Tab-separated table of C-alpha atoms in Angstrom:
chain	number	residue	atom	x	y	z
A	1	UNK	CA	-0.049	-14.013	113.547
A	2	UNK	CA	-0.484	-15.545	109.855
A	3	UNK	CA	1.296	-13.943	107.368
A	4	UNK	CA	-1.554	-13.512	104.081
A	5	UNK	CA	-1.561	-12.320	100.336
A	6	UNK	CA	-3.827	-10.161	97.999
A	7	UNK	CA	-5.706	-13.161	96.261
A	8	UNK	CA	-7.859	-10.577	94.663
A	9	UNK	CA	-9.976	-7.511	94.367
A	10	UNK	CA	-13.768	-8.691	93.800
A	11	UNK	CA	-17.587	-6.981	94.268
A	12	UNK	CA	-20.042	-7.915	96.719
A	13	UNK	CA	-22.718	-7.824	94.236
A	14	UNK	CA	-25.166	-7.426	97.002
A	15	UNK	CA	-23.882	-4.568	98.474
A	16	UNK	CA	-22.069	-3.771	95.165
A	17	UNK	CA	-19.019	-2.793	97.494
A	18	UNK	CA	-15.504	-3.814	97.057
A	19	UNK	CA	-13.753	-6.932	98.650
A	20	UNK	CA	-10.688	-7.519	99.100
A	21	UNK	CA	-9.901	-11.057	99.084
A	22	UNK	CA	-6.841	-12.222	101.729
A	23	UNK	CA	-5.328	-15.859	101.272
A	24	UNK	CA	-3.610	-16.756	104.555
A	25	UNK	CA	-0.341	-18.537	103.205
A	26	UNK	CA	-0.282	-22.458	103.438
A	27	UNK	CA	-3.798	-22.849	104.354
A	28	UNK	CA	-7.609	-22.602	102.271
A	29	UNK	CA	-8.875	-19.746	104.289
A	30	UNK	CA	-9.776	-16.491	103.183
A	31	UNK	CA	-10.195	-13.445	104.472
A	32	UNK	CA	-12.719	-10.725	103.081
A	33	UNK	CA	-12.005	-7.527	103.772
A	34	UNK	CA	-14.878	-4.757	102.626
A	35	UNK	CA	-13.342	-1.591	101.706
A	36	UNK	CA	-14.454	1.575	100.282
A	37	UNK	CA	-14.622	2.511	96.258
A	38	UNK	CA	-11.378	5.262	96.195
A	39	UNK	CA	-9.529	2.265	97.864
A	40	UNK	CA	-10.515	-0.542	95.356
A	41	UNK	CA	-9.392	1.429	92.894
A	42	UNK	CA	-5.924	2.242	93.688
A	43	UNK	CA	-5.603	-1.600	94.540
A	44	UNK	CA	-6.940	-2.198	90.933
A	45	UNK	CA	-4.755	0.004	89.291
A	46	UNK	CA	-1.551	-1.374	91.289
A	47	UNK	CA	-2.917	-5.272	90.747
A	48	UNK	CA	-2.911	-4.013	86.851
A	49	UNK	CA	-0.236	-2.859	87.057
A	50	UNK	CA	-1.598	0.760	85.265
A	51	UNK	CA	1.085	3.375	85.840
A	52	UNK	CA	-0.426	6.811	87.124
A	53	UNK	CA	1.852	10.111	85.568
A	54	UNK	CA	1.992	11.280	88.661
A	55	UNK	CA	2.034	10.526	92.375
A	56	UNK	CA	-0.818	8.931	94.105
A	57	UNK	CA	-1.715	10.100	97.429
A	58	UNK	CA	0.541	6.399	98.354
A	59	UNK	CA	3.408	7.578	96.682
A	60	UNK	CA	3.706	10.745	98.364
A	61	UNK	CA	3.530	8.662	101.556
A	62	UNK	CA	6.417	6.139	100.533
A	63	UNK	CA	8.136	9.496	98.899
A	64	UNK	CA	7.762	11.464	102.740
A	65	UNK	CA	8.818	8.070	104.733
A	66	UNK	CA	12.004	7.465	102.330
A	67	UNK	CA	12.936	11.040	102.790
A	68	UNK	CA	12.847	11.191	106.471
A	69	UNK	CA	14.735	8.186	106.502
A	70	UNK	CA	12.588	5.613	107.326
A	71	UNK	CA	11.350	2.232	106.080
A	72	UNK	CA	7.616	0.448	105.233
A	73	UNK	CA	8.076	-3.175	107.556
A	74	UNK	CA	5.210	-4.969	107.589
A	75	UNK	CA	1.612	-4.240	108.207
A	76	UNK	CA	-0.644	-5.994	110.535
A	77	UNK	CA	-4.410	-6.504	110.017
A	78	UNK	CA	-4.824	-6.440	114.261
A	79	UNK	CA	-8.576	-6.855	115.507
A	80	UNK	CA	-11.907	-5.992	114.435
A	81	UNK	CA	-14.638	-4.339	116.258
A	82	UNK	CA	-18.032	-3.544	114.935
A	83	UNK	CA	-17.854	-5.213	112.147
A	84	UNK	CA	-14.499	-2.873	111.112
A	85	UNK	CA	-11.274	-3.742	110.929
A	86	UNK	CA	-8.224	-2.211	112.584
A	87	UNK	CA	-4.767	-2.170	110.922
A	88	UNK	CA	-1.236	-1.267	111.513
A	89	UNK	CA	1.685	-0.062	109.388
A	90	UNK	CA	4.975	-0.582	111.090
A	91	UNK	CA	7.757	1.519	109.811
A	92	UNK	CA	11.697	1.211	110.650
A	93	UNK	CA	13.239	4.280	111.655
A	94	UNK	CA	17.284	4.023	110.213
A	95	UNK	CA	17.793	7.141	112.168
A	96	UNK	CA	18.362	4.755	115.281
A	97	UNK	CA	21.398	2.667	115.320
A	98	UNK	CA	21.322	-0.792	115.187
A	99	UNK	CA	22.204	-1.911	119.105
A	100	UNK	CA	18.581	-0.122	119.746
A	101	UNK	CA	16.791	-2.463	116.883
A	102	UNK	CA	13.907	-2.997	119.205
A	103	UNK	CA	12.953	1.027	119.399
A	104	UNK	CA	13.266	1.475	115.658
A	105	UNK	CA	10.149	0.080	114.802
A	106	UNK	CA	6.845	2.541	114.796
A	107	UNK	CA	3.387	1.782	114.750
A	108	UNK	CA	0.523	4.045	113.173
A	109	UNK	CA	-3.320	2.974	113.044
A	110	UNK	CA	-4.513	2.957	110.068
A	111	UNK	CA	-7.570	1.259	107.779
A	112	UNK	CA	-6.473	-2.438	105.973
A	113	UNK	CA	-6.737	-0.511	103.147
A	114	UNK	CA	-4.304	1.924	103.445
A	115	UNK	CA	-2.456	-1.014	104.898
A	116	UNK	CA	-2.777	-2.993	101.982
A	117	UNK	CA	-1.581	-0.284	99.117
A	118	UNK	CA	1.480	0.548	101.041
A	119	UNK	CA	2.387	-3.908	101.182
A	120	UNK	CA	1.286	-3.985	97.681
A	121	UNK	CA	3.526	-0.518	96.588
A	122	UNK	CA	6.551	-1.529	98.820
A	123	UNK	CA	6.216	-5.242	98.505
A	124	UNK	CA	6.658	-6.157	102.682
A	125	UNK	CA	4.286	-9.059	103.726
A	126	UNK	CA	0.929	-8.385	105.437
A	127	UNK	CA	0.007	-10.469	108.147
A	128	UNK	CA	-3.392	-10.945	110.195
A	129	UNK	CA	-3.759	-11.481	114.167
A	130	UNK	CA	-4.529	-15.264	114.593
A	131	UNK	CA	-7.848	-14.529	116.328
A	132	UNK	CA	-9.014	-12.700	113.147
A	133	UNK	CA	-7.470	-15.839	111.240
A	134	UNK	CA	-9.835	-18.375	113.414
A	135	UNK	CA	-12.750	-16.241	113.425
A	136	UNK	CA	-13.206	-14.546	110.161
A	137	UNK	CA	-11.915	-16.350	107.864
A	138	UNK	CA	-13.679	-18.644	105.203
A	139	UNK	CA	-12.343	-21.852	104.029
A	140	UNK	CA	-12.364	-22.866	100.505
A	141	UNK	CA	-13.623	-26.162	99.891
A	142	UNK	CA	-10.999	-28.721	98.983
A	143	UNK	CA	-10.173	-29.835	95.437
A	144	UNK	CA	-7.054	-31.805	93.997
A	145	UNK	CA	-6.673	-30.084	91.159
A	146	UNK	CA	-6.121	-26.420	90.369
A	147	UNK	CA	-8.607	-26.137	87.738
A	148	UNK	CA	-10.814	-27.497	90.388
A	149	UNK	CA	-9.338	-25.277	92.746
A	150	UNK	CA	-9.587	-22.757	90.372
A	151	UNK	CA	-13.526	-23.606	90.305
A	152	UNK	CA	-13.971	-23.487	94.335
A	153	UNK	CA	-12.608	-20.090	94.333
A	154	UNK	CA	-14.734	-18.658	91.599
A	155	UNK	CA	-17.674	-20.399	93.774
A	156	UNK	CA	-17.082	-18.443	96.665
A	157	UNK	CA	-16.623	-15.180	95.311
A	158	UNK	CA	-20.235	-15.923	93.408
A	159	UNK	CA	-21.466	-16.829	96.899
A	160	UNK	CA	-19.780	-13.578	98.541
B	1	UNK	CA	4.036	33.552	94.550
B	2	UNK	CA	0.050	34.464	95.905
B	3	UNK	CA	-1.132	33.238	98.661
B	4	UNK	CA	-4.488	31.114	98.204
B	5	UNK	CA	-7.628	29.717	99.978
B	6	UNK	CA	-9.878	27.105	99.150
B	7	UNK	CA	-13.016	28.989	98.372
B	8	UNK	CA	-15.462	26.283	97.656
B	9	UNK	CA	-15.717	22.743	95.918
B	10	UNK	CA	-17.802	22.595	92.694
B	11	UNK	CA	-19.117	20.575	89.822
B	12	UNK	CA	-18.170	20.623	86.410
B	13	UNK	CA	-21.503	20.223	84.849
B	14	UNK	CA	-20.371	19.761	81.159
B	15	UNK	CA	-18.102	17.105	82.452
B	16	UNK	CA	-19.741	16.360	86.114
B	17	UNK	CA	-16.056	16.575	87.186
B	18	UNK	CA	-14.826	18.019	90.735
B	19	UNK	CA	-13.576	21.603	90.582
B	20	UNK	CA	-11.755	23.196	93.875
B	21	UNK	CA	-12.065	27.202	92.964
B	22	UNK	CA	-8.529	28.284	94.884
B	23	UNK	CA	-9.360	32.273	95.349
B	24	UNK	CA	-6.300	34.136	95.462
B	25	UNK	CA	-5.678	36.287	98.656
B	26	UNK	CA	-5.979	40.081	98.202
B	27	UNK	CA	-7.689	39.944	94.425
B	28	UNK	CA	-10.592	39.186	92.760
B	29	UNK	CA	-8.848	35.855	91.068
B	30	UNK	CA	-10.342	32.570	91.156
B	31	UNK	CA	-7.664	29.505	90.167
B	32	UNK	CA	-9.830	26.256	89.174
B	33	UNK	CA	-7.992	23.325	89.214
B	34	UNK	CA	-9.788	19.909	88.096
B	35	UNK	CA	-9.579	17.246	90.396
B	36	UNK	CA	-10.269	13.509	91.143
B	37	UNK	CA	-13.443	12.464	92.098
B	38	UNK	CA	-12.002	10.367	95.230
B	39	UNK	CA	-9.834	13.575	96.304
B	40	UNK	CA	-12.905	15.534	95.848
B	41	UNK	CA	-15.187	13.647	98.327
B	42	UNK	CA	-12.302	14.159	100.877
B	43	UNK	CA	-12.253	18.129	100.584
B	44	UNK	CA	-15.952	17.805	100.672
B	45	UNK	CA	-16.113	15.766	104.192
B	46	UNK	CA	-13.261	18.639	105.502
B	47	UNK	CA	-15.310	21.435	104.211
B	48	UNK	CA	-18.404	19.970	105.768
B	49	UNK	CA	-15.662	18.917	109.158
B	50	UNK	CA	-17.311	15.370	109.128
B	51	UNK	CA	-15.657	13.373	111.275
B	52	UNK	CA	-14.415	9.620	110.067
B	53	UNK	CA	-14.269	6.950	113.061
B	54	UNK	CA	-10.787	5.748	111.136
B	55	UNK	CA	-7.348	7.527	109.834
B	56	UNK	CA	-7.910	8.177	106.726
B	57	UNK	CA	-5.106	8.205	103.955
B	58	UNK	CA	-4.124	11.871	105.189
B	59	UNK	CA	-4.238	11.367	108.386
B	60	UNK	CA	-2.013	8.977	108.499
B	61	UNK	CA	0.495	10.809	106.502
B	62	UNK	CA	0.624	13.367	108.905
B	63	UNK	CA	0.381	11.229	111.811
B	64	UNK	CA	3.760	9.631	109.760
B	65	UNK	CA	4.896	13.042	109.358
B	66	UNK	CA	5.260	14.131	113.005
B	67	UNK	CA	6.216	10.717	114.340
B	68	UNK	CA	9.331	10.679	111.769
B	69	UNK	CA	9.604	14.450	113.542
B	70	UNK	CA	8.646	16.704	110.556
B	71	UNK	CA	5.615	19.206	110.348
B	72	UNK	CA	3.825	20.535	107.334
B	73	UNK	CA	5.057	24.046	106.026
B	74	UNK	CA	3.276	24.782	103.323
B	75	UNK	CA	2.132	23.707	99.909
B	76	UNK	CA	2.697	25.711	96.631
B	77	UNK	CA	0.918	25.028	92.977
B	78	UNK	CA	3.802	25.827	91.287
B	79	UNK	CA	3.069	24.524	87.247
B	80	UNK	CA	1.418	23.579	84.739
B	81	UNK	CA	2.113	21.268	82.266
B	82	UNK	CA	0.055	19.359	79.106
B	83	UNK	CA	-3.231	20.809	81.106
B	84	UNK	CA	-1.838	19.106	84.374
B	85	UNK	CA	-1.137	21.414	87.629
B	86	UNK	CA	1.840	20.198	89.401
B	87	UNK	CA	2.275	21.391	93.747
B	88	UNK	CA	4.768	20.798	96.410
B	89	UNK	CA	3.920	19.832	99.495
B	90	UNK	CA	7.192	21.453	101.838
B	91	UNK	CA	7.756	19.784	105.142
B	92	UNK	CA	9.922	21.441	107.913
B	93	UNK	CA	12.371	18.212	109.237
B	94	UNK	CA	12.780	19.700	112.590
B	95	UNK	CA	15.653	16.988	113.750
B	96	UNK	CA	17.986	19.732	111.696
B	97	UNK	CA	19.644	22.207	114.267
B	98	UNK	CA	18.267	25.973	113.912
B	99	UNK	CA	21.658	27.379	112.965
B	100	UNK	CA	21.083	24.879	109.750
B	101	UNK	CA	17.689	26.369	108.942
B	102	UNK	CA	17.771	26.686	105.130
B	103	UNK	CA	18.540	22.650	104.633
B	104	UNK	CA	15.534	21.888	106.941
B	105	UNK	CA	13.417	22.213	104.431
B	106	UNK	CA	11.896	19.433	102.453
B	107	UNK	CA	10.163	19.626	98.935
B	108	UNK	CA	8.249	16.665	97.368
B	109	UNK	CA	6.687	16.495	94.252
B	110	UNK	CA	2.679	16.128	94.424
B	111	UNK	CA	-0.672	16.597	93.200
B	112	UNK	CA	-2.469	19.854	94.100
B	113	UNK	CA	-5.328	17.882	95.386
B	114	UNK	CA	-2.859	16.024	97.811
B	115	UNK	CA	-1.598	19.490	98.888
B	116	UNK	CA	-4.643	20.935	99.163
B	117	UNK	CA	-6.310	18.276	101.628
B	118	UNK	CA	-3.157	18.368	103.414
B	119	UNK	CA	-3.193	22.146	103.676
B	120	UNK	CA	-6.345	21.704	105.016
B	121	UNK	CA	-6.085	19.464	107.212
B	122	UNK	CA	-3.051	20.835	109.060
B	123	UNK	CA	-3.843	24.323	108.662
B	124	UNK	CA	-0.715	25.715	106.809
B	125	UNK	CA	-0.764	28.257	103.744
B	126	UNK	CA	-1.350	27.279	100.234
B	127	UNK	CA	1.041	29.925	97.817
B	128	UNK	CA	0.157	29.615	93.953
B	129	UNK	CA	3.422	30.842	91.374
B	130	UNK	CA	3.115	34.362	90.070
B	131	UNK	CA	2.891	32.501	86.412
B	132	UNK	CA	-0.364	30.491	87.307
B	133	UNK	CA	-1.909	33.283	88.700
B	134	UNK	CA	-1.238	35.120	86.152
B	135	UNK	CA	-2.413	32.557	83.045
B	136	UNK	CA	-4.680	30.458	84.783
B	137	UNK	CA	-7.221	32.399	86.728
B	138	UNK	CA	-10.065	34.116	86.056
B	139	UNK	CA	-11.118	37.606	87.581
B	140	UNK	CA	-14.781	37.306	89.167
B	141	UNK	CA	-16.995	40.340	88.295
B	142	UNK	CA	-16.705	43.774	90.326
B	143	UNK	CA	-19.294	44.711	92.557
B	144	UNK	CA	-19.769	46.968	95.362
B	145	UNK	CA	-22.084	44.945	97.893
B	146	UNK	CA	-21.180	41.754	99.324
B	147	UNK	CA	-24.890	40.196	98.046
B	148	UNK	CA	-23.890	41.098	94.866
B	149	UNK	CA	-20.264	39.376	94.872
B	150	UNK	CA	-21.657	36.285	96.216
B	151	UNK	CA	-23.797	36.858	93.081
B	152	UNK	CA	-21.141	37.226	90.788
B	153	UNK	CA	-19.335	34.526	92.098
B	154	UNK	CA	-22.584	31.780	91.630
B	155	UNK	CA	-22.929	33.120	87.993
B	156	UNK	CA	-18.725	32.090	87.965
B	157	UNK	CA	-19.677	28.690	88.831
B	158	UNK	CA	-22.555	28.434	86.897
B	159	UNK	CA	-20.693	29.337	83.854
B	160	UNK	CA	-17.431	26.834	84.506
């Protein structure tokens, strides 16, 4: 399992359907994950940081776990199958004391993209199952410098 | 507080916005309430009972819900404010002990359209406050046949 960050949120102009782009940390691969419009644009908003007045379907998630005392842990992009990709959310229920750590932690299905707004809203890392890592990622090409690097990444997402 | 029920899903056609027409049990009162476009879509696919392959945002809020050992109540549109309805979505925590009953109650701040889907989707009531009902709707034509209120209720929509 490779831990991975939002490198961005980009259109497949072919399809013109949303991307989202993961960078697996300390390596040039990529991950593109397609996801649908209502998605993309909660990830926009929270990448721009645009604050809503009142709370997004996310929020009242994060609002519900905090309140039944519970807490976001990670999320896990797992396997894919038919061209779809499976997710988990892993949340730590403080309700059970500490000297039963390894039953605290709950696991819920759920699409990369809800996945990805709750890491992105509650800032705990995302990672991806290796085999996903070795099979669908892309690699950037290699550059030494970051304008360069800068360049192989706008080439890609033009090639997308 | 009314009790409601989602009486159908509309367009806007002056501003091609989403409309959900809340009808309010027992009257002739119809409660529109403006809503997202993406929160639309997912009433629509409810309405229509399409199934989705994957959790969707909602489902995996309630699939949160009764893991972390809570169940839906119900879900009240309780204000409005600056041309902005505010709801409640009430949860029941059911790790608190009968005798306890009154503090087993949980409130949270949300949008109607959140409420609404969840209401929906887990089948509990939707209540609207005495004070919307009473500003906000708008009383569909009498009539004595049901042809003719399914009339009257077209000429509503056409005339939003």
């Amino acid at each position: 399992m490779k831990k991975a960050k939002v490198k961005a949120l980009v259109l497949d102009k072919l399809n013109n359907a949303p991307v989202v782009l993961l960078e697996i940390e300390g390596t040039r691969k990529i991950l593109p994950i397609w996801i649908g419009a209502c998605e993309a644009s909660i990830i926009a908003m929270i990448l721009e940081q645009t604050e809503f007045a009142r709370p997004l379907s996310h929020d009242l998630m994060l609002n519900i776990i905090e309140t039944l005392e519970a807490v976001p842990e990670k999320v896990i992009i797992n396997k894919i199958e038919d061209n779809t990709f499976y997710a988990k959310l892993i949340l730590k229920d403080l309700t059970i004391p500490p000297e039963e750590h390894a039953s605290s932690f709950l696991e819920f299905d759920a699409r990369p993209s809800d996945c990805i707004i709750i890491a992105l809203k509650s800032n705990i890392p995302i990672y991806v199952a290796s085999e996903i890592v070795n099979t669908q990622t892309i690699e950037l090409e290699e550059s030494h410098s970051s304008d360069k690097e800068d360049e192989a990444f706008k080439r890609f997402v033009e090639n997308l």
